[in-house]
PDB file of C-alpha atoms in Angstrom:
ATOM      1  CA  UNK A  19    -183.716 -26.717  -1.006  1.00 60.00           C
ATOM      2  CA  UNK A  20    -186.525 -28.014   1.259  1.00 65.00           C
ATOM      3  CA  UNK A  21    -186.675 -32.139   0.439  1.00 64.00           C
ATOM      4  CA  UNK A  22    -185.229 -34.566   3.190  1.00 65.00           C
ATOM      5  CA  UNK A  23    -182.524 -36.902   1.542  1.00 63.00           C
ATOM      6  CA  UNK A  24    -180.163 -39.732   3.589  1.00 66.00           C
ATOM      7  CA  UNK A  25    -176.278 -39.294   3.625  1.00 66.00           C
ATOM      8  CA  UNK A  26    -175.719 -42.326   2.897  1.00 67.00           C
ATOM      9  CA  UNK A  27    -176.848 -41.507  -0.647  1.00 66.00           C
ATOM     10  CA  UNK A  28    -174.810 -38.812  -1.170  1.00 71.00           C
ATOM     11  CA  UNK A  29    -172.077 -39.876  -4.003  1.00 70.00           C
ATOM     12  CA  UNK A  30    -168.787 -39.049  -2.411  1.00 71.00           C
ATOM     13  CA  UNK A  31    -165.238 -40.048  -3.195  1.00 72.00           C
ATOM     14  CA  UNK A  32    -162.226 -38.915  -1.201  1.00 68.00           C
ATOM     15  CA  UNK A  33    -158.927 -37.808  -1.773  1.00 68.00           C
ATOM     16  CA  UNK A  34    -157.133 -41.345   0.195  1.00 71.00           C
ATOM     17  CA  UNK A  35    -156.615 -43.105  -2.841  1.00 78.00           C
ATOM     18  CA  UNK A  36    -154.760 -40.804  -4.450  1.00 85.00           C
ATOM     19  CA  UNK A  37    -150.813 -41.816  -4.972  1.00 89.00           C
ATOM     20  CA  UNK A  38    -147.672 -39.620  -6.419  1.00 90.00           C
ATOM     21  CA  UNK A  39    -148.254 -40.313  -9.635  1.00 91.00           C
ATOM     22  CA  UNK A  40    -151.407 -39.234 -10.270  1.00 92.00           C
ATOM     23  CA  UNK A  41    -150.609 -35.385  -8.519  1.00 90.00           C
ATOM     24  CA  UNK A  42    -147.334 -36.330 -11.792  1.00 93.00           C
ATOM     25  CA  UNK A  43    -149.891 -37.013 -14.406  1.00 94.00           C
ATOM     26  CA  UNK A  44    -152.588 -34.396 -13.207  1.00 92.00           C
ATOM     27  CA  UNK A  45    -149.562 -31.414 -13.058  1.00 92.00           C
ATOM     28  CA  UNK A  46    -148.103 -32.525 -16.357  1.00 94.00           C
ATOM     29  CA  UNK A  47    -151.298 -32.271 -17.845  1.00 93.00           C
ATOM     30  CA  UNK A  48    -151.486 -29.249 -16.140  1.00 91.00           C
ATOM     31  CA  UNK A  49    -154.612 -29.853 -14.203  1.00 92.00           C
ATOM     32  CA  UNK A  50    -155.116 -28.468 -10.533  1.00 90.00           C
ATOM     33  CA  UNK A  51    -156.816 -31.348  -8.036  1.00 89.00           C
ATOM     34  CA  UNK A  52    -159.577 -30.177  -5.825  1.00 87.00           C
ATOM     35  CA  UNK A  53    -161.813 -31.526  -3.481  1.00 83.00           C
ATOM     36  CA  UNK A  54    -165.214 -30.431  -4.259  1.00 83.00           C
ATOM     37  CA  UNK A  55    -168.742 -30.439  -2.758  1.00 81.00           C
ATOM     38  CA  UNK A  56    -171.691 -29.977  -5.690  1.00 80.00           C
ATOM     39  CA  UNK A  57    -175.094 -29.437  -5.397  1.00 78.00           C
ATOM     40  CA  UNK A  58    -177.804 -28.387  -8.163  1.00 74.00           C
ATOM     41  CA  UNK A  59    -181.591 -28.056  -7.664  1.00 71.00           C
ATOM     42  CA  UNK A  60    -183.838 -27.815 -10.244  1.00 71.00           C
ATOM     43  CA  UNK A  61    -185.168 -30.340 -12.973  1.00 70.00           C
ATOM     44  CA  UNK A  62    -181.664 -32.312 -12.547  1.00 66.00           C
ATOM     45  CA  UNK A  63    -180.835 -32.197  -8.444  1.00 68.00           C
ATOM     46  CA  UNK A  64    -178.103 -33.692  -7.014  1.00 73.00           C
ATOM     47  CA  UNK A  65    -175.266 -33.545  -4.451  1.00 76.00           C
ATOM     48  CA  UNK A  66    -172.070 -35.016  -4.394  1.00 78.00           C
ATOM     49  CA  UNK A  67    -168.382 -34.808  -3.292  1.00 80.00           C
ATOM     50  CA  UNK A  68    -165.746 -35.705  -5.680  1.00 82.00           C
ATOM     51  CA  UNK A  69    -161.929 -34.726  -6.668  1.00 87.00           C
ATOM     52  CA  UNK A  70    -162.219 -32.000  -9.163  1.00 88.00           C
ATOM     53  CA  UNK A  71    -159.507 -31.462 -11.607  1.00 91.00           C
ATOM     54  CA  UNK A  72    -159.665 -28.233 -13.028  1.00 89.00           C
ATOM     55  CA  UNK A  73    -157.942 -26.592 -16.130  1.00 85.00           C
ATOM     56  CA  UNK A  74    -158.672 -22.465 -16.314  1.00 83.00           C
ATOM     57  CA  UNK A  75    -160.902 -22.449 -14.045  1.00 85.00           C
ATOM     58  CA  UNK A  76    -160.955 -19.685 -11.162  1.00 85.00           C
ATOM     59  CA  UNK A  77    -160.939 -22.461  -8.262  1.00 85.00           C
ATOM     60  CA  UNK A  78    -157.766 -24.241  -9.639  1.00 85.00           C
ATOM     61  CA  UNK A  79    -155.996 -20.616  -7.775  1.00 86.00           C
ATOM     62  CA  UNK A  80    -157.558 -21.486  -4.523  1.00 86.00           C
ATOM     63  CA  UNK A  81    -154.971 -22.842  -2.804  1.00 83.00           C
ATOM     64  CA  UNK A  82    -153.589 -23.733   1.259  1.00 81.00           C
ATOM     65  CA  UNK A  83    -156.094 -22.278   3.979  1.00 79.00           C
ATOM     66  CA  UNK A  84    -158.260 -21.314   1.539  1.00 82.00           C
ATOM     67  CA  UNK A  85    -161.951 -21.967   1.180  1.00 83.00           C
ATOM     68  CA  UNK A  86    -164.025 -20.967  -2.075  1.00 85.00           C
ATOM     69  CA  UNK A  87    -167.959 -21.045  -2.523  1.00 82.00           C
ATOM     70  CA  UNK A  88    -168.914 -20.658  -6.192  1.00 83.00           C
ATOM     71  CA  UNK A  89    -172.662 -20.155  -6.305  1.00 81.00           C
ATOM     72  CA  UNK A  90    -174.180 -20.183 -10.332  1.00 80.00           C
ATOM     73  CA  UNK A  91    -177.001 -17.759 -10.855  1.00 80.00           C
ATOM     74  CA  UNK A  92    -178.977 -17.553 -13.756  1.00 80.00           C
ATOM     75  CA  UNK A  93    -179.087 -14.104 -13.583  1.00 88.00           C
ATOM     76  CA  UNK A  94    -175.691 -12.695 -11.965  1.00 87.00           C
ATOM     77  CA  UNK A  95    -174.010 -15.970 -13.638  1.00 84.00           C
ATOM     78  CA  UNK A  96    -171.021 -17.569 -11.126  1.00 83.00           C
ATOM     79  CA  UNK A  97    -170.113 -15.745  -8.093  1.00 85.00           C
ATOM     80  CA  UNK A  98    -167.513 -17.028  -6.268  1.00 85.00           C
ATOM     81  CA  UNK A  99    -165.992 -15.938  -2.687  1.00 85.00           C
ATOM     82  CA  UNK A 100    -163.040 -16.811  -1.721  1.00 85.00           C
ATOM     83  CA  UNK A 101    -161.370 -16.518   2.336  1.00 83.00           C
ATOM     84  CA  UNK A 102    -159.266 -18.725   4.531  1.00 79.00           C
ATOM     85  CA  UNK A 103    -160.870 -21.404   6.550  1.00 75.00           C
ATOM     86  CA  UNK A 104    -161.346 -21.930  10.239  1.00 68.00           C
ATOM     87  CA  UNK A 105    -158.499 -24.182  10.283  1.00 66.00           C
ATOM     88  CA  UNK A 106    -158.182 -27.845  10.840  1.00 64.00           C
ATOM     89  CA  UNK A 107    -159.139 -28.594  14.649  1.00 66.00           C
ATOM     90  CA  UNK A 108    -162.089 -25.567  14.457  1.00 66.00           C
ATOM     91  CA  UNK A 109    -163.365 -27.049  10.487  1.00 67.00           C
ATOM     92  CA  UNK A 110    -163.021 -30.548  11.944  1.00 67.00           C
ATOM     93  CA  UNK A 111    -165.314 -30.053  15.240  1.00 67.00           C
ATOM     94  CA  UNK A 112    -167.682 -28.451  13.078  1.00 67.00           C
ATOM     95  CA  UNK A 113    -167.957 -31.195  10.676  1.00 66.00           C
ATOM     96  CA  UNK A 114    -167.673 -33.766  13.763  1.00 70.00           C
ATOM     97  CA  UNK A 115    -170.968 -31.580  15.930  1.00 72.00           C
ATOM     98  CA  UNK A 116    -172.648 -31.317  12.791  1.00 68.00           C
ATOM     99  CA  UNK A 117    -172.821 -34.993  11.948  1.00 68.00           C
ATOM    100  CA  UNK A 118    -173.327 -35.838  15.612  1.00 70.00           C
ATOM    101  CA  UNK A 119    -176.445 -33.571  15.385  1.00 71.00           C
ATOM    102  CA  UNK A 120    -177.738 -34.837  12.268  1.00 65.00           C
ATOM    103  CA  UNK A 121    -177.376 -38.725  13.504  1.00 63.00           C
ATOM    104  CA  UNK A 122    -178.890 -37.662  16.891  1.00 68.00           C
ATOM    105  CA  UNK A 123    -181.680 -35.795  14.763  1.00 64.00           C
ATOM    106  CA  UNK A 124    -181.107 -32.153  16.714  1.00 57.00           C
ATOM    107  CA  UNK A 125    -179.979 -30.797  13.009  1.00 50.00           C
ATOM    108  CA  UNK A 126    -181.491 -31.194   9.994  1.00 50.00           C
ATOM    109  CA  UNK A 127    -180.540 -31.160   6.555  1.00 49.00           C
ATOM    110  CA  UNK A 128    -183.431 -30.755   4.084  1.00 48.00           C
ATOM    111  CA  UNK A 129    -184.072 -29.353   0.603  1.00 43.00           C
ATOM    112  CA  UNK A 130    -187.359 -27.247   0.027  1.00 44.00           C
ATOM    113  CA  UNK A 131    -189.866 -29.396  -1.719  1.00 41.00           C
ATOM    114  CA  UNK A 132    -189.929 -33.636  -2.316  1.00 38.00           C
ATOM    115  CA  UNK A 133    -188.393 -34.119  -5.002  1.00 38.00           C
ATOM    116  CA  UNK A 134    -186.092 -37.397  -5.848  1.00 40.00           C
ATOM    117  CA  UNK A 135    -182.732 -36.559  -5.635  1.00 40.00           C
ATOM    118  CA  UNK A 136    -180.453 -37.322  -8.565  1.00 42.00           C
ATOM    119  CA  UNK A 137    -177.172 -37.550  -7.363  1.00 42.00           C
ATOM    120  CA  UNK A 138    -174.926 -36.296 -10.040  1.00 49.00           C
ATOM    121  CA  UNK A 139    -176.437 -38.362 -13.195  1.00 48.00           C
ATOM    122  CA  UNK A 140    -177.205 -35.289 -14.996  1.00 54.00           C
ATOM    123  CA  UNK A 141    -176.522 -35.315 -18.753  1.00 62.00           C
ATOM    124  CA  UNK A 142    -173.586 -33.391 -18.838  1.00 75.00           C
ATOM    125  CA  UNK A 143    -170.841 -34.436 -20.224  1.00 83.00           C
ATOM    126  CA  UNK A 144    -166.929 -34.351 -18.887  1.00 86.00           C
ATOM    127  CA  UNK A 145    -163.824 -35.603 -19.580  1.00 89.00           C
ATOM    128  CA  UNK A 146    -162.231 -37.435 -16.851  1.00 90.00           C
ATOM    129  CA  UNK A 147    -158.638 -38.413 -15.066  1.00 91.00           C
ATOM    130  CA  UNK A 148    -158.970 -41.985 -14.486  1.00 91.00           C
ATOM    131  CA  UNK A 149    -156.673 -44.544 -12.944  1.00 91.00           C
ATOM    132  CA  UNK A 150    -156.847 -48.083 -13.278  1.00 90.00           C
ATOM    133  CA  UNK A 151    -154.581 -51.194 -12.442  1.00 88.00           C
ATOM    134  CA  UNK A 152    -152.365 -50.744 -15.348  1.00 90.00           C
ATOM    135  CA  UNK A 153    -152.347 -47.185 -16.690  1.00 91.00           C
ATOM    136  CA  UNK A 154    -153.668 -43.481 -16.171  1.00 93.00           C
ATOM    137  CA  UNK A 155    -155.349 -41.763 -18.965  1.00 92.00           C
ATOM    138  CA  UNK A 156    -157.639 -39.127 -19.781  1.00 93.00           C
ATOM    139  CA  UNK A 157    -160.920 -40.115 -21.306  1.00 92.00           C
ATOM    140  CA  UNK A 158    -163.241 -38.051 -24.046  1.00 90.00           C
ATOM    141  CA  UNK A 159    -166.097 -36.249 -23.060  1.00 91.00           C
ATOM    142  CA  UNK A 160    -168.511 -38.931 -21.744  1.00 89.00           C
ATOM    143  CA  UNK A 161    -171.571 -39.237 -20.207  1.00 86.00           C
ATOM    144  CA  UNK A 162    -171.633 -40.373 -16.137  1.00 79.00           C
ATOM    145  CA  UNK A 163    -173.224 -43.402 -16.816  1.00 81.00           C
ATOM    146  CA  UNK A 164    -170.644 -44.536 -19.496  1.00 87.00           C
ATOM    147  CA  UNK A 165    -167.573 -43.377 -16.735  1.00 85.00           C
ATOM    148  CA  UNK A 166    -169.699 -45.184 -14.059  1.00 81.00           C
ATOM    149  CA  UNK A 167    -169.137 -48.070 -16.740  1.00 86.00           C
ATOM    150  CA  UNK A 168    -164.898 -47.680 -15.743  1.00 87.00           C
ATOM    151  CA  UNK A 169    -163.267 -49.494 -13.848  1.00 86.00           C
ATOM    152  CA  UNK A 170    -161.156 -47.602 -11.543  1.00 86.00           C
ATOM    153  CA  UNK A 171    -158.991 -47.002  -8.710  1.00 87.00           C
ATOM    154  CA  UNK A 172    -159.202 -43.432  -8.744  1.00 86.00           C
ATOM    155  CA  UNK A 173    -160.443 -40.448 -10.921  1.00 87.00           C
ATOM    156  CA  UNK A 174    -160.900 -36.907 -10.690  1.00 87.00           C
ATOM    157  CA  UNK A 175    -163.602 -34.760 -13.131  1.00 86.00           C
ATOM    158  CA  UNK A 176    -161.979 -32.268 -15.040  1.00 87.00           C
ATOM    159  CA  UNK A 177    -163.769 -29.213 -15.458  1.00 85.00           C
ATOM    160  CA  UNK A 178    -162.883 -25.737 -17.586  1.00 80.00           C
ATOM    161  CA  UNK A 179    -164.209 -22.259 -16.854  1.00 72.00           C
ATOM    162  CA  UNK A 180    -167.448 -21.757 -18.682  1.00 62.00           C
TER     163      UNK A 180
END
């Protein structure tokens, strides 16, 4: 996209919190748990990584060694392509050299013109899987500020085919 932006920023919550029975909750509910990379440009840019709970969606079939891209065009709509990965040891030495590159400044990440990156506040609104001390639930549809507002152990967006 052209604009320089730190990793640190990036909004990203992993899969390690997540116990048996939220995988119980999320199947009853019949909800399929991904983890998912995002990132829009445009008036609302952001990027960030974050379990994904989907219900009808095409991704929720995407399942073992296999990756999915789903790229949103305003013209074609979503295109999505779907083929197993490199694996763990070859996908985890990529990861590993690309970070070490990035830190050591050999690789660059950068998005196409300086803009401020919003990282996922856009004004969307989802329902959400959340966790807390005491009980598991799923919320309305609310804004990401009020679900920032939560206080939880874990969560996952859910998300329906468009």
């Amino acid at each position: 996209y052209g604009v320089d932006f730190d990793l640190r920023e990036i909004t990203c919550f992993g899969l390690n919190n997540i116990t048996d029975a939220d995988v119980s909750f999320l199947k009853d509910h019949h909800l399929s748990l991904k983890f998912v990379a995002e990132s829009r440009y445009g008036d609302i840019s952001y990027i960030n990584v974050n379990p994904i709970a989907f219900n009808n969606h095409s991704l929720a079939s995407v399942n073992n060694e296999f990756n999915s891209i789903l790229l949103g065009g305003s013209v074609s709509g979503d295109l999505i392509f779907t083929g197993k990965g490199a694996g763990c040891y070859p996908t985890a030495y990529a990861i590993i050299d690309d970070l070490y590159k990035i830190h050591k400044k050999k690789k660059k990440i950068y998005f196409e013109n300086p803009i401020k990156i919003n990282l996922g506040l856009d004004h969307e609104m989802y329902q959400y899987y959340v966790r807390t001390k005491d009980s598991q639930y799923i919320t309305p549809y609310i804004s990401k500020e009020e679900f920032f507002k939560l206080d939880c152990e874990f969560y996952a967006i859910i998300k329906e085919e468009k």
